Every structure is written in C-alpha cells, then in structure tokens.
C-alpha cells in the first residue's frame, strides 16, 4: 500500500493509473518511467532516493515511452552511450508491406 505522502508525489505523473493500487517494487518500471518523463524536482528526488541506479538505468535503456530529450539527459547523468538505449537505436522499415 502506498502512503499518502508517496501518493502525493507520484500521482501527478501517473494520471492514467490507479495509484493507490500500485506497488512501489512490483511497478517500479512504470513509476520510474513516468516520473523521469513528467516529473519535477520532487519526483526526480523521489526516484533517486527510492530506487537503485541499476533500476533507473534499465528504464533509460529499455523504455519506449521516454522522449529522446529525457533519455539524452539521463545518459549524460549516468555516463551511458545513447546508442545503447532503445530510444536512439536505428529502426528499420520494411521496403514492402509483409503479405
């Protein structure tokens, strides 16, 4: 169960989720992802103090939701290579539609 204080911190960034039903550990990918993308100082401080850097880095590398600006910032913060993130990987298009 999420405390009222935590709910007040994360709910502005999770408008499409039932925040009271979220589990901070089980739903950490979603929580980290949304707070990095839409959060302010309070939300970023929450992420950095409540989750391990390895969990945050995993979200930065694997998320398809994060914008390129957000991914770029966190790559600089954690000294990651942008090309190792999903956001900056080259996407190939099919030349003809699959039939």
PDB file of C-alpha atoms in Angstrom, residues 34-91:
ATOM      1  CA  UNK A  34       6.649   8.253 -15.773  1.00  0.00           C
ATOM      2  CA  UNK A  35       8.450  10.229 -13.082  1.00  0.00           C
ATOM      3  CA  UNK A  36      11.563  10.665 -15.234  1.00  0.00           C
ATOM      4  CA  UNK A  37       9.465  11.822 -18.192  1.00  0.00           C
ATOM      5  CA  UNK A  38       6.905  14.056 -16.466  1.00  0.00           C
ATOM      6  CA  UNK A  39       8.290  14.747 -13.001  1.00  0.00           C
ATOM      7  CA  UNK A  40       9.743  17.848 -11.468  1.00  0.00           C
ATOM      8  CA  UNK A  41      12.395  18.178  -8.778  1.00  0.00           C
ATOM      9  CA  UNK A  42      10.271  16.451  -6.138  1.00  0.00           C
ATOM     10  CA  UNK A  43       9.589  13.412  -8.328  1.00  0.00           C
ATOM     11  CA  UNK A  44      13.202  13.097  -9.510  1.00  0.00           C
ATOM     12  CA  UNK A  45      14.411  13.301  -5.908  1.00  0.00           C
ATOM     13  CA  UNK A  46      11.929  10.534  -5.052  1.00  0.00           C
ATOM     14  CA  UNK A  47      13.225   8.289  -7.850  1.00  0.00           C
ATOM     15  CA  UNK A  48      16.879   8.843  -6.966  1.00  0.00           C
ATOM     16  CA  UNK A  49      16.326   8.199  -3.260  1.00  0.00           C
ATOM     17  CA  UNK A  50      13.955   5.219  -3.555  1.00  0.00           C
ATOM     18  CA  UNK A  51      15.336   3.195  -6.456  1.00  0.00           C
ATOM     19  CA  UNK A  52      18.761   1.783  -7.198  1.00  0.00           C
ATOM     20  CA  UNK A  53      20.704   3.339 -10.050  1.00  0.00           C
ATOM     21  CA  UNK A  54      20.664  -0.028 -11.843  1.00  0.00           C
ATOM     22  CA  UNK A  55      16.845   0.079 -11.948  1.00  0.00           C
ATOM     23  CA  UNK A  56      16.823   3.646 -13.280  1.00  0.00           C
ATOM     24  CA  UNK A  57      19.460   2.821 -15.906  1.00  0.00           C
ATOM     25  CA  UNK A  58      17.405  -0.195 -17.025  1.00  0.00           C
ATOM     26  CA  UNK A  59      14.398   2.072 -17.598  1.00  0.00           C
ATOM     27  CA  UNK A  60      16.505   4.617 -19.513  1.00  0.00           C
ATOM     28  CA  UNK A  61      17.909   1.861 -21.740  1.00  0.00           C
ATOM     29  CA  UNK A  62      14.726  -0.156 -22.337  1.00  0.00           C
ATOM     30  CA  UNK A  63      11.814   2.284 -22.268  1.00  0.00           C
ATOM     31  CA  UNK A  64       9.895   3.023 -25.439  1.00  0.00           C
ATOM     32  CA  UNK A  65       7.894   5.710 -23.602  1.00  0.00           C
ATOM     33  CA  UNK A  66      10.689   8.149 -22.723  1.00  0.00           C
ATOM     34  CA  UNK A  67      11.367  11.055 -25.066  1.00  0.00           C
ATOM     35  CA  UNK A  68      14.760  11.499 -26.700  1.00  0.00           C
ATOM     36  CA  UNK A  69      15.372  14.607 -24.556  1.00  0.00           C
ATOM     37  CA  UNK A  70      14.732  12.683 -21.353  1.00  0.00           C
ATOM     38  CA  UNK A  71      16.889   9.738 -22.447  1.00  0.00           C
ATOM     39  CA  UNK A  72      19.686  12.076 -23.511  1.00  0.00           C
ATOM     40  CA  UNK A  73      19.666  13.849 -20.127  1.00  0.00           C
ATOM     41  CA  UNK A  74      19.845  10.602 -18.162  1.00  0.00           C
ATOM     42  CA  UNK A  75      22.530   9.220 -20.465  1.00  0.00           C
ATOM     43  CA  UNK A  76      24.633  12.264 -19.585  1.00  0.00           C
ATOM     44  CA  UNK A  77      23.783  11.907 -15.894  1.00  0.00           C
ATOM     45  CA  UNK A  78      24.770   8.216 -15.771  1.00  0.00           C
ATOM     46  CA  UNK A  79      27.505   8.426 -18.435  1.00  0.00           C
ATOM     47  CA  UNK A  80      25.687   5.993 -20.750  1.00  0.00           C
ATOM     48  CA  UNK A  81      26.068   5.679 -24.503  1.00  0.00           C
ATOM     49  CA  UNK A  82      22.924   6.875 -26.249  1.00  0.00           C
ATOM     50  CA  UNK A  83      23.228   4.215 -28.937  1.00  0.00           C
ATOM     51  CA  UNK A  84      22.724   1.582 -26.211  1.00  0.00           C
ATOM     52  CA  UNK A  85      19.233   2.890 -25.491  1.00  0.00           C
ATOM     53  CA  UNK A  86      16.044   1.830 -27.196  1.00  0.00           C
ATOM     54  CA  UNK A  87      15.205   5.440 -27.965  1.00  0.00           C
ATOM     55  CA  UNK A  88      18.327   6.013 -30.066  1.00  0.00           C
ATOM     56  CA  UNK A  89      18.557   2.651 -31.807  1.00  0.00           C
ATOM     57  CA  UNK A  90      18.087   2.721 -35.545  1.00  0.00           C
ATOM     58  CA  UNK A  91      14.698   1.476 -36.613  1.00  0.00           C
TER      59      UNK A  91
END
